[in-house]
CSV table of C-alpha atoms in Angstrom, one decimal:
chain,number,residue,atom,x,y,z
A,1,MET,CA,-35.7,6.3,-12.1
A,2,THR,CA,-38.4,7.6,-9.7
A,3,SER,CA,-38.3,9.0,-6.2
A,4,THR,CA,-39.1,5.5,-4.9
A,5,ASP,CA,-36.1,4.0,-6.7
A,6,PRO,CA,-33.3,2.9,-4.2
A,7,LEU,CA,-30.6,4.7,-6.1
A,8,THR,CA,-32.6,7.9,-6.0
A,9,ARG,CA,-33.3,7.5,-2.3
A,10,LEU,CA,-29.5,6.8,-1.8
A,11,THR,CA,-28.7,10.1,-3.4
A,12,GLU,CA,-31.4,11.9,-1.5
A,13,HIS,CA,-29.8,10.7,1.7
A,14,GLY,CA,-26.5,12.4,0.6
A,15,VAL,CA,-24.6,9.5,-0.9
A,16,SER,CA,-22.9,10.0,-4.2
A,17,VAL,CA,-23.1,7.0,-6.5
A,18,TRP,CA,-20.0,6.4,-8.6
A,19,LEU,CA,-19.2,3.5,-10.9
A,20,ASP,CA,-16.1,1.4,-10.2
A,21,ASP,CA,-15.3,0.7,-13.8
A,22,LEU,CA,-14.3,2.4,-17.1
A,23,SER,CA,-13.5,1.1,-20.6
A,24,ARG,CA,-13.4,2.3,-24.2
A,25,GLU,CA,-16.4,0.1,-24.8
A,26,ARG,CA,-18.5,1.8,-22.1
A,27,LEU,CA,-17.6,5.2,-23.6
A,28,GLU,CA,-18.2,4.3,-27.3
A,29,SER,CA,-21.4,2.3,-26.7
A,30,GLY,CA,-23.1,5.0,-24.7
A,31,ASN,CA,-23.3,2.7,-21.7
A,32,LEU,CA,-21.6,5.2,-19.3
A,33,ALA,CA,-23.8,8.0,-20.6
A,34,GLU,CA,-26.9,5.8,-19.9
A,35,LEU,CA,-25.7,5.1,-16.3
A,36,ILE,CA,-25.3,8.8,-15.8
A,37,ARG,CA,-28.8,9.5,-17.2
A,38,ASP,CA,-30.7,6.7,-15.7
A,39,PHE,CA,-28.8,5.3,-12.7
A,40,GLN,CA,-27.7,8.3,-10.7
A,41,VAL,CA,-24.0,7.8,-11.5
A,42,THR,CA,-22.1,10.9,-10.8
A,43,GLY,CA,-18.5,9.7,-11.0
A,44,VAL,CA,-16.1,6.9,-12.0
A,45,THR,CA,-13.2,5.2,-10.3
A,46,THR,CA,-10.6,3.1,-12.1
A,47,ASN,CA,-7.7,1.0,-11.0
A,48,PRO,CA,-5.0,-1.1,-12.7
A,49,THR,CA,-7.2,-4.3,-12.5
A,50,ILE,CA,-10.1,-2.5,-14.3
A,51,PHE,CA,-7.9,-1.3,-17.1
A,52,ALA,CA,-6.1,-4.7,-17.4
A,53,GLY,CA,-9.5,-6.4,-17.8
A,54,ALA,CA,-10.7,-3.8,-20.3
A,55,LEU,CA,-7.7,-4.1,-22.5
A,56,ALA,CA,-7.6,-7.9,-22.4
A,57,SER,CA,-11.2,-8.3,-23.5
A,58,GLY,CA,-12.1,-5.1,-25.3
A,59,ALA,CA,-12.1,-5.1,-29.1
A,60,ALA,CA,-12.8,-1.4,-28.9
A,61,TYR,CA,-9.0,-0.8,-28.4
A,62,HIS,CA,-7.9,-2.4,-31.6
A,63,ASP,CA,-7.9,0.8,-33.7
A,64,ARG,CA,-6.1,2.7,-31.0
A,65,ILE,CA,-3.4,-0.1,-30.7
A,66,ARG,CA,-3.0,-0.1,-34.5
A,67,SER,CA,-2.5,3.7,-34.5
A,68,LEU,CA,0.0,3.5,-31.7
A,69,ALA,CA,1.9,0.7,-33.5
A,70,GLU,CA,2.0,2.8,-36.7
A,71,ARG,CA,3.6,5.6,-34.7
A,72,GLY,CA,6.2,3.2,-33.2
A,73,ALA,CA,5.0,3.7,-29.6
A,74,ASP,CA,6.6,1.7,-26.9
A,75,VAL,CA,4.5,-0.2,-24.4
A,76,ASP,CA,4.8,2.3,-21.5
A,77,SER,CA,3.8,5.3,-23.6
A,78,ALA,CA,1.0,3.2,-25.2
A,79,VAL,CA,-0.5,2.3,-21.9
A,80,ARG,CA,-0.2,5.9,-20.7
A,81,GLU,CA,-2.0,7.2,-23.8
A,82,ILE,CA,-4.7,4.6,-23.7
A,83,THR,CA,-5.6,5.0,-20.0
A,84,THR,CA,-5.3,8.8,-19.9
A,85,SER,CA,-7.4,9.3,-23.1
A,86,ASP,CA,-10.2,7.1,-21.7
A,87,VAL,CA,-10.1,9.0,-18.5
A,88,ALA,CA,-10.0,12.4,-20.3
A,89,GLU,CA,-13.1,11.4,-22.3
A,90,ALA,CA,-14.9,10.3,-19.2
A,91,CYS,CA,-14.0,13.6,-17.5
A,92,ASP,CA,-15.6,15.4,-20.5
A,93,LEU,CA,-18.7,13.2,-20.2
A,94,PHE,CA,-19.1,14.1,-16.5
A,95,ARG,CA,-18.3,17.8,-17.0
A,96,GLU,CA,-22.0,18.7,-16.8
A,97,VAL,CA,-22.3,16.9,-13.5
A,98,PHE,CA,-19.1,18.5,-12.3
A,99,ASP,CA,-20.4,22.0,-13.1
A,100,ALA,CA,-23.9,21.4,-11.7
A,101,SER,CA,-22.5,20.1,-8.4
A,102,GLU,CA,-20.0,22.9,-8.2
A,103,GLY,CA,-17.1,20.4,-8.3
A,104,VAL,CA,-18.4,18.0,-5.7
A,105,ASP,CA,-19.2,15.2,-8.1
A,106,GLY,CA,-18.5,14.5,-11.8
A,107,ARG,CA,-15.1,13.2,-10.8
A,108,VAL,CA,-13.0,10.6,-12.6
A,109,SER,CA,-10.0,8.8,-11.0
A,110,ILE,CA,-6.8,7.5,-12.5
A,111,GLU,CA,-4.2,5.7,-10.4
A,112,VAL,CA,-0.5,6.3,-10.4
A,113,ASP,CA,1.7,3.3,-11.6
A,114,PRO,CA,1.2,0.9,-8.7
A,115,ARG,CA,4.9,-0.1,-8.9
A,116,LEU,CA,5.5,3.3,-7.3
A,117,ALA,CA,3.5,2.5,-4.2
A,118,ARG,CA,6.6,2.4,-2.0
A,119,ASP,CA,8.3,5.3,-3.9
A,120,THR,CA,7.4,8.8,-2.6
A,121,GLU,CA,9.4,10.8,-5.2
A,122,GLY,CA,8.2,8.6,-8.1
A,123,THR,CA,4.6,8.9,-7.0
A,124,VAL,CA,4.8,12.7,-6.8
A,125,ALA,CA,6.3,12.9,-10.2
A,126,GLU,CA,3.8,10.5,-11.7
A,127,ALA,CA,0.8,12.3,-10.2
A,128,ALA,CA,2.0,15.6,-11.6
A,129,GLU,CA,2.4,14.0,-15.1
A,130,LEU,CA,-1.0,12.4,-15.0
A,131,TRP,CA,-2.6,15.7,-14.0
A,132,LYS,CA,-0.9,17.5,-16.8
A,133,THR,CA,-1.6,14.9,-19.4
A,134,VAL,CA,-5.3,14.5,-18.7
A,135,ASP,CA,-5.7,18.2,-18.1
A,136,ARG,CA,-9.3,18.2,-16.8
A,137,PRO,CA,-10.4,20.0,-13.6
A,138,ASN,CA,-12.6,17.0,-12.6
A,139,LEU,CA,-9.7,14.5,-12.5
A,140,LEU,CA,-8.7,12.8,-9.2
A,141,VAL,CA,-5.3,11.2,-9.1
A,142,LYS,CA,-5.3,8.0,-7.0
A,143,ILE,CA,-2.4,7.6,-4.6
A,144,PRO,CA,-2.3,4.5,-2.3
A,145,ALA,CA,-2.2,5.2,1.5
A,146,THR,CA,1.1,3.4,2.1
A,147,GLU,CA,3.6,4.9,4.5
A,148,GLU,CA,5.5,6.2,1.5
A,149,GLY,CA,2.3,7.4,-0.1
A,150,LEU,CA,1.4,9.7,2.8
A,151,PRO,CA,4.0,12.4,2.1
A,152,ALA,CA,3.2,12.0,-1.6
A,153,ILE,CA,-0.4,12.8,-0.9
A,154,THR,CA,0.6,15.9,1.0
A,155,ARG,CA,3.0,17.1,-1.7
A,156,THR,CA,0.5,16.4,-4.5
A,157,LEU,CA,-2.3,18.3,-2.9
A,158,ALA,CA,0.2,21.1,-2.0
A,159,SER,CA,0.8,21.6,-5.7
A,160,GLY,CA,-2.9,22.1,-6.4
A,161,ILE,CA,-3.7,18.6,-7.6
A,162,SER,CA,-6.9,16.8,-6.5
A,163,VAL,CA,-6.3,13.4,-5.0
A,164,ASN,CA,-8.2,10.1,-4.4
A,165,VAL,CA,-6.4,8.4,-1.6
A,166,THR,CA,-6.8,4.6,-2.1
A,167,LEU,CA,-6.2,1.3,-0.3
A,168,ILE,CA,-7.2,2.5,3.2
A,169,PHE,CA,-8.0,-0.3,5.6
A,170,SER,CA,-7.3,0.7,9.2
A,171,ILE,CA,-8.6,3.6,11.2
A,172,GLN,CA,-5.1,4.5,12.4
A,173,ARG,CA,-3.9,4.8,8.8
A,174,TYR,CA,-7.1,6.8,7.9
A,175,ARG,CA,-6.3,9.4,10.6
A,176,GLN,CA,-2.8,9.7,9.0
A,177,VAL,CA,-4.5,10.2,5.6
A,178,ILE,CA,-6.7,13.0,7.0
A,179,ASP,CA,-3.6,14.6,8.5
A,180,ALA,CA,-1.8,14.3,5.1
A,181,PHE,CA,-4.8,15.9,3.5
A,182,MET,CA,-5.0,18.8,5.8
A,183,THR,CA,-1.3,19.4,5.7
A,184,GLY,CA,-1.4,19.4,1.9
A,185,LEU,CA,-4.2,22.0,1.9
A,186,GLU,CA,-2.3,24.2,4.4
A,187,GLN,CA,0.8,24.0,2.1
A,188,ALA,CA,-1.3,24.6,-1.0
A,189,ARG,CA,-2.7,27.8,0.6
A,190,ALA,CA,0.8,28.9,1.5
A,191,ASN,CA,1.8,28.2,-2.1
A,192,GLY,CA,-0.9,30.5,-3.4
A,193,HIS,CA,-3.4,27.9,-4.7
A,194,ASP,CA,-7.1,28.3,-4.5
A,195,ILE,CA,-7.8,25.5,-2.0
A,196,ALA,CA,-11.6,25.7,-2.8
A,197,SER,CA,-10.7,24.1,-6.2
A,198,ILE,CA,-8.8,21.2,-4.7
A,199,ALA,CA,-10.9,18.0,-4.1
A,200,SER,CA,-10.1,14.8,-2.4
A,201,VAL,CA,-11.8,11.5,-1.3
A,202,ALA,CA,-10.5,8.9,1.0
A,203,SER,CA,-11.2,5.4,-0.4
A,204,PHE,CA,-11.9,3.0,2.5
A,205,PHE,CA,-12.0,-0.6,1.2
A,206,VAL,CA,-14.9,-2.6,2.6
A,207,SER,CA,-15.5,-6.1,1.4
A,208,ARG,CA,-11.9,-7.2,1.6
A,209,VAL,CA,-12.0,-6.7,5.3
A,210,ASP,CA,-14.8,-9.2,5.7
A,211,SER,CA,-13.0,-11.6,3.3
A,212,GLU,CA,-9.8,-11.6,5.4
A,213,ILE,CA,-11.3,-11.6,8.8
A,214,ASP,CA,-14.0,-14.2,8.0
A,215,LYS,CA,-11.2,-16.5,6.7
A,216,ARG,CA,-9.4,-16.2,10.0
A,217,LEU,CA,-12.5,-16.6,12.1
A,218,GLN,CA,-13.3,-19.8,10.2
A,219,GLY,CA,-9.8,-21.0,10.9
A,220,LEU,CA,-10.4,-20.5,14.6
A,221,GLY,CA,-13.8,-22.3,14.7
A,222,GLY,CA,-16.4,-22.3,17.5
A,223,ASP,CA,-19.8,-20.8,17.9
A,224,SER,CA,-18.5,-17.4,19.3
A,225,THR,CA,-16.4,-16.8,16.2
A,226,THR,CA,-19.3,-17.9,13.9
A,227,ALA,CA,-21.4,-15.1,15.4
A,228,LEU,CA,-18.8,-12.6,14.2
A,229,LEU,CA,-18.7,-13.6,10.6
A,230,GLY,CA,-19.6,-10.7,8.2
A,231,LYS,CA,-19.5,-8.1,11.0
A,232,ALA,CA,-16.0,-6.6,10.6
A,233,ALA,CA,-16.2,-4.7,7.3
A,234,ILE,CA,-19.3,-2.6,8.1
A,235,ALA,CA,-18.1,-2.0,11.6
A,236,ASN,CA,-14.7,-0.8,10.3
A,237,ALA,CA,-16.3,1.6,7.8
A,238,ARG,CA,-18.6,3.0,10.5
A,239,LEU,CA,-15.6,3.6,12.8
A,240,ALA,CA,-13.9,5.3,9.8
A,241,TYR,CA,-16.9,7.7,9.5
A,242,ALA,CA,-16.7,8.4,13.2
A,243,ALA,CA,-13.1,9.4,12.8
A,244,TYR,CA,-14.0,11.5,9.8
A,245,ALA,CA,-16.7,13.3,11.8
A,246,GLU,CA,-14.3,13.9,14.7
A,247,GLU,CA,-11.4,15.2,12.6
A,248,PHE,CA,-13.5,17.4,10.4
A,249,SER,CA,-15.2,19.2,13.3
A,250,GLY,CA,-12.0,20.4,15.0
A,251,THR,CA,-10.4,23.9,14.9
A,252,ARG,CA,-7.7,22.8,12.4
A,253,TRP,CA,-10.4,22.0,9.8
A,254,ALA,CA,-12.4,25.1,10.7
A,255,GLY,CA,-9.5,27.2,9.7
A,256,LEU,CA,-9.2,25.5,6.3
A,257,ALA,CA,-12.9,25.5,5.7
A,258,GLY,CA,-13.0,29.2,6.4
A,259,ALA,CA,-10.5,29.6,3.6
A,260,GLY,CA,-12.9,27.8,1.2
A,261,ALA,CA,-11.6,24.2,1.6
A,262,ARG,CA,-13.9,21.2,0.9
A,263,PRO,CA,-13.8,18.2,3.2
A,264,GLN,CA,-12.1,15.0,2.1
A,265,ARG,CA,-15.2,12.8,1.6
A,266,PRO,CA,-15.1,9.2,2.8
A,267,LEU,CA,-15.5,6.9,-0.2
A,268,TRP,CA,-16.7,3.3,0.3
A,269,ALA,CA,-14.7,1.2,-2.2
A,270,SER,CA,-14.7,-2.6,-2.8
A,271,THR,CA,-18.4,-2.7,-2.2
A,272,GLY,CA,-19.1,-5.7,-4.4
A,273,VAL,CA,-20.0,-8.6,-2.2
A,274,LYS,CA,-17.5,-11.5,-2.4
A,275,ASP,CA,-19.3,-14.0,-0.2
A,276,PRO,CA,-22.5,-15.2,-2.0
A,277,SER,CA,-24.2,-16.0,1.4
A,278,TYR,CA,-24.3,-12.2,2.1
A,279,SER,CA,-26.9,-9.8,0.7
A,280,ASP,CA,-25.5,-8.4,-2.6
A,281,THR,CA,-26.4,-4.8,-1.5
A,282,ARG,CA,-25.2,-5.0,2.2
A,283,TYR,CA,-22.2,-2.7,1.6
A,284,VAL,CA,-24.6,0.0,0.3
A,285,ASP,CA,-27.6,-0.5,2.6
A,286,GLU,CA,-25.5,-0.5,5.8
A,287,LEU,CA,-23.3,2.5,4.8
A,288,VAL,CA,-25.8,5.2,4.1
A,289,VAL,CA,-24.7,8.6,5.6
A,290,PRO,CA,-24.6,12.1,4.1
A,291,GLY,CA,-21.4,13.5,2.5
A,292,THR,CA,-20.0,10.1,1.4
A,293,VAL,CA,-19.4,8.3,-1.9
A,294,ASN,CA,-20.2,4.7,-2.7
A,295,THR,CA,-18.3,3.5,-5.8
A,296,MET,CA,-19.9,0.2,-7.1
A,297,PRO,CA,-19.2,-2.3,-9.8
A,298,GLU,CA,-22.0,-2.4,-12.3
A,299,GLY,CA,-23.4,-5.6,-10.9
A,300,THR,CA,-23.8,-4.0,-7.5
A,301,LEU,CA,-25.3,-0.9,-9.1
A,302,HIS,CA,-28.0,-2.8,-10.8
A,303,ALA,CA,-28.7,-4.9,-7.6
A,304,VAL,CA,-29.1,-1.7,-5.6
A,305,ALA,CA,-31.4,-0.2,-8.2
A,306,ASP,CA,-33.5,-3.4,-8.1
A,307,HIS,CA,-33.9,-4.3,-4.5
A,308,ALA,CA,-31.7,-2.3,-2.0
A,309,GLU,CA,-33.4,-1.2,1.2
A,310,ILE,CA,-32.5,2.4,1.6
A,311,SER,CA,-34.3,3.7,4.6
A,312,GLY,CA,-32.0,6.5,5.9
A,313,ASP,CA,-28.8,7.1,7.7
A,314,THR,CA,-27.4,3.7,8.9
A,315,VAL,CA,-24.0,5.0,10.2
A,316,THR,CA,-24.3,8.1,12.4
A,317,GLY,CA,-24.3,7.1,16.1
A,318,THR,CA,-23.1,3.5,15.5
A,319,ALA,CA,-19.4,3.9,16.6
A,320,ALA,CA,-19.8,2.3,20.0
A,321,GLN,CA,-21.6,-0.7,18.5
A,322,ALA,CA,-18.9,-0.9,15.8
A,323,GLN,CA,-16.1,-0.7,18.4
A,324,ALA,CA,-17.7,-3.6,20.3
A,325,VAL,CA,-17.4,-5.8,17.2
A,326,PHE,CA,-13.7,-5.2,17.1
A,327,ASP,CA,-13.3,-5.7,20.8
A,328,ASP,CA,-15.0,-9.1,20.3
A,329,LEU,CA,-12.7,-9.9,17.3
A,330,VAL,CA,-9.6,-9.2,19.4
A,331,ALA,CA,-11.0,-11.3,22.3
A,332,ALA,CA,-11.6,-14.1,19.8
A,333,GLY,CA,-8.0,-14.1,18.8
A,334,ILE,CA,-8.0,-12.0,15.7
A,335,ASP,CA,-4.8,-9.9,15.2
A,336,VAL,CA,-6.5,-6.9,13.7
A,337,ASP,CA,-3.2,-5.0,13.1
A,338,ASP,CA,-1.9,-8.0,11.1
A,339,VAL,CA,-5.2,-8.1,9.1
A,340,PHE,CA,-4.8,-4.5,8.0
A,341,ALA,CA,-1.1,-4.9,7.2
A,342,THR,CA,-1.9,-8.0,5.2
A,343,LEU,CA,-4.7,-6.3,3.3
A,344,GLU,CA,-2.5,-3.3,2.4
A,345,GLU,CA,0.3,-5.4,1.1
A,346,GLU,CA,-2.0,-7.7,-0.8
A,347,GLY,CA,-3.7,-4.6,-2.4
A,348,VAL,CA,-0.4,-3.2,-3.5
A,349,VAL,CA,0.8,-6.6,-4.9
A,350,LYS,CA,-2.6,-7.2,-6.7
A,351,PHE,CA,-2.5,-3.8,-8.4
A,352,GLU,CA,1.1,-4.2,-9.4
A,353,LYS,CA,0.4,-7.6,-10.8
A,354,SER,CA,-2.6,-6.2,-12.8
A,355,TRP,CA,-0.4,-3.4,-14.1
A,356,ILE,CA,2.2,-5.9,-15.3
A,357,GLU,CA,-0.6,-7.9,-17.0
A,358,LEU,CA,-1.8,-4.7,-18.6
A,359,LEU,CA,1.7,-4.0,-19.9
A,360,ASP,CA,2.0,-7.5,-21.2
A,361,THR,CA,-1.4,-7.3,-22.9
A,362,VAL,CA,-0.6,-4.1,-24.7
A,363,ARG,CA,2.9,-5.4,-25.6
A,364,ASP,CA,1.3,-8.4,-27.2
A,365,GLN,CA,-1.2,-6.4,-29.1
A,366,LEU,CA,1.4,-3.9,-30.3
A,367,ASP,CA,3.6,-6.8,-31.5
A,368,ARG,CA,0.7,-8.2,-33.5
A,369,ALA,CA,-0.1,-4.8,-34.9
A,370,TYR,CA,3.5,-4.4,-35.9
A,371,ASP,CA,3.6,-7.8,-37.5
A,372,SER,CA,0.3,-7.1,-39.4
A,373,GLU,CA,1.7,-3.7,-40.6
A,374,ARG,CA,4.9,-5.4,-41.9
A,375,ALA,CA,2.9,-8.1,-43.6
A,376,ASN,CA,0.7,-5.6,-45.4
A,377,GLY,CA,3.6,-3.2,-46.0
């Protein structure tokens, strides 16, 4: 990569490039190391859907499944060992980036069991167990920003665990996430933790907002609604950044920053374009602003490297224009609150479904390994 490469320009403008994917095949083939070396990748995010896909199609897991079967592992412990070992290895691969960036980047995320999305106590316990099991300082434990997740975020941070808050859609919920983050740091400091070592990102989902709102606009019909297609997601993310800038410039944050705290960086998630009529790099080009993260599927990463137009900050100062988009959407008849509630519920359901598929896949592979062992025994 050269200084004229779009990914290099993106990082020069203060955006951290993370990969939204992880698998045993990526680790063993050297693909992830190559992306770190040649494509500016400084972190990885995972979710249940990613792991389900990796286990369903990856022959690289066969030896691990066979070993687990020989030890008599049940499906839950097998899934836990498979996912945490992949994440731990990825953490080790990113350790040099983590150290060089003084803990800003080099982060790898792992999500709590999505079946716990509405269970505060279960989420807190699972987050602590994942943190203990992976045992790497550059881990981020992903907790969804459901109503039940908010107190879990606070309590997890208060115990000194770094958190990736996921499934954020609305600005209202995002402000609650920021409050949960700051409360967690305040409690962590009171508990005697070094809050300078606690990291957090807030994962604001982007493309799904366009998918849902565009569908509703098309249902309404008319020229005025057609003009609003493809406007909501970028406007929503820009409003999120305005909220971030406001919340992290107040006296409450100043007190935490004075004690060494790092801000909770906005992370643009779901940045793969779902509508083929849109530019495949739009959720990168239009969301360039310092101090943020953009986590991309590999296809988007390569598209950005090939032809993204990175010309500078495209977010700062755009809040009024972004708000006008939402004013127009409401005037057109879009129930924005219902959109965000729908997206959150669909996100929870999708990840839970993927987790169940992951369990079923591993159960099937364990059964076949058990049968093979008995046949050869």
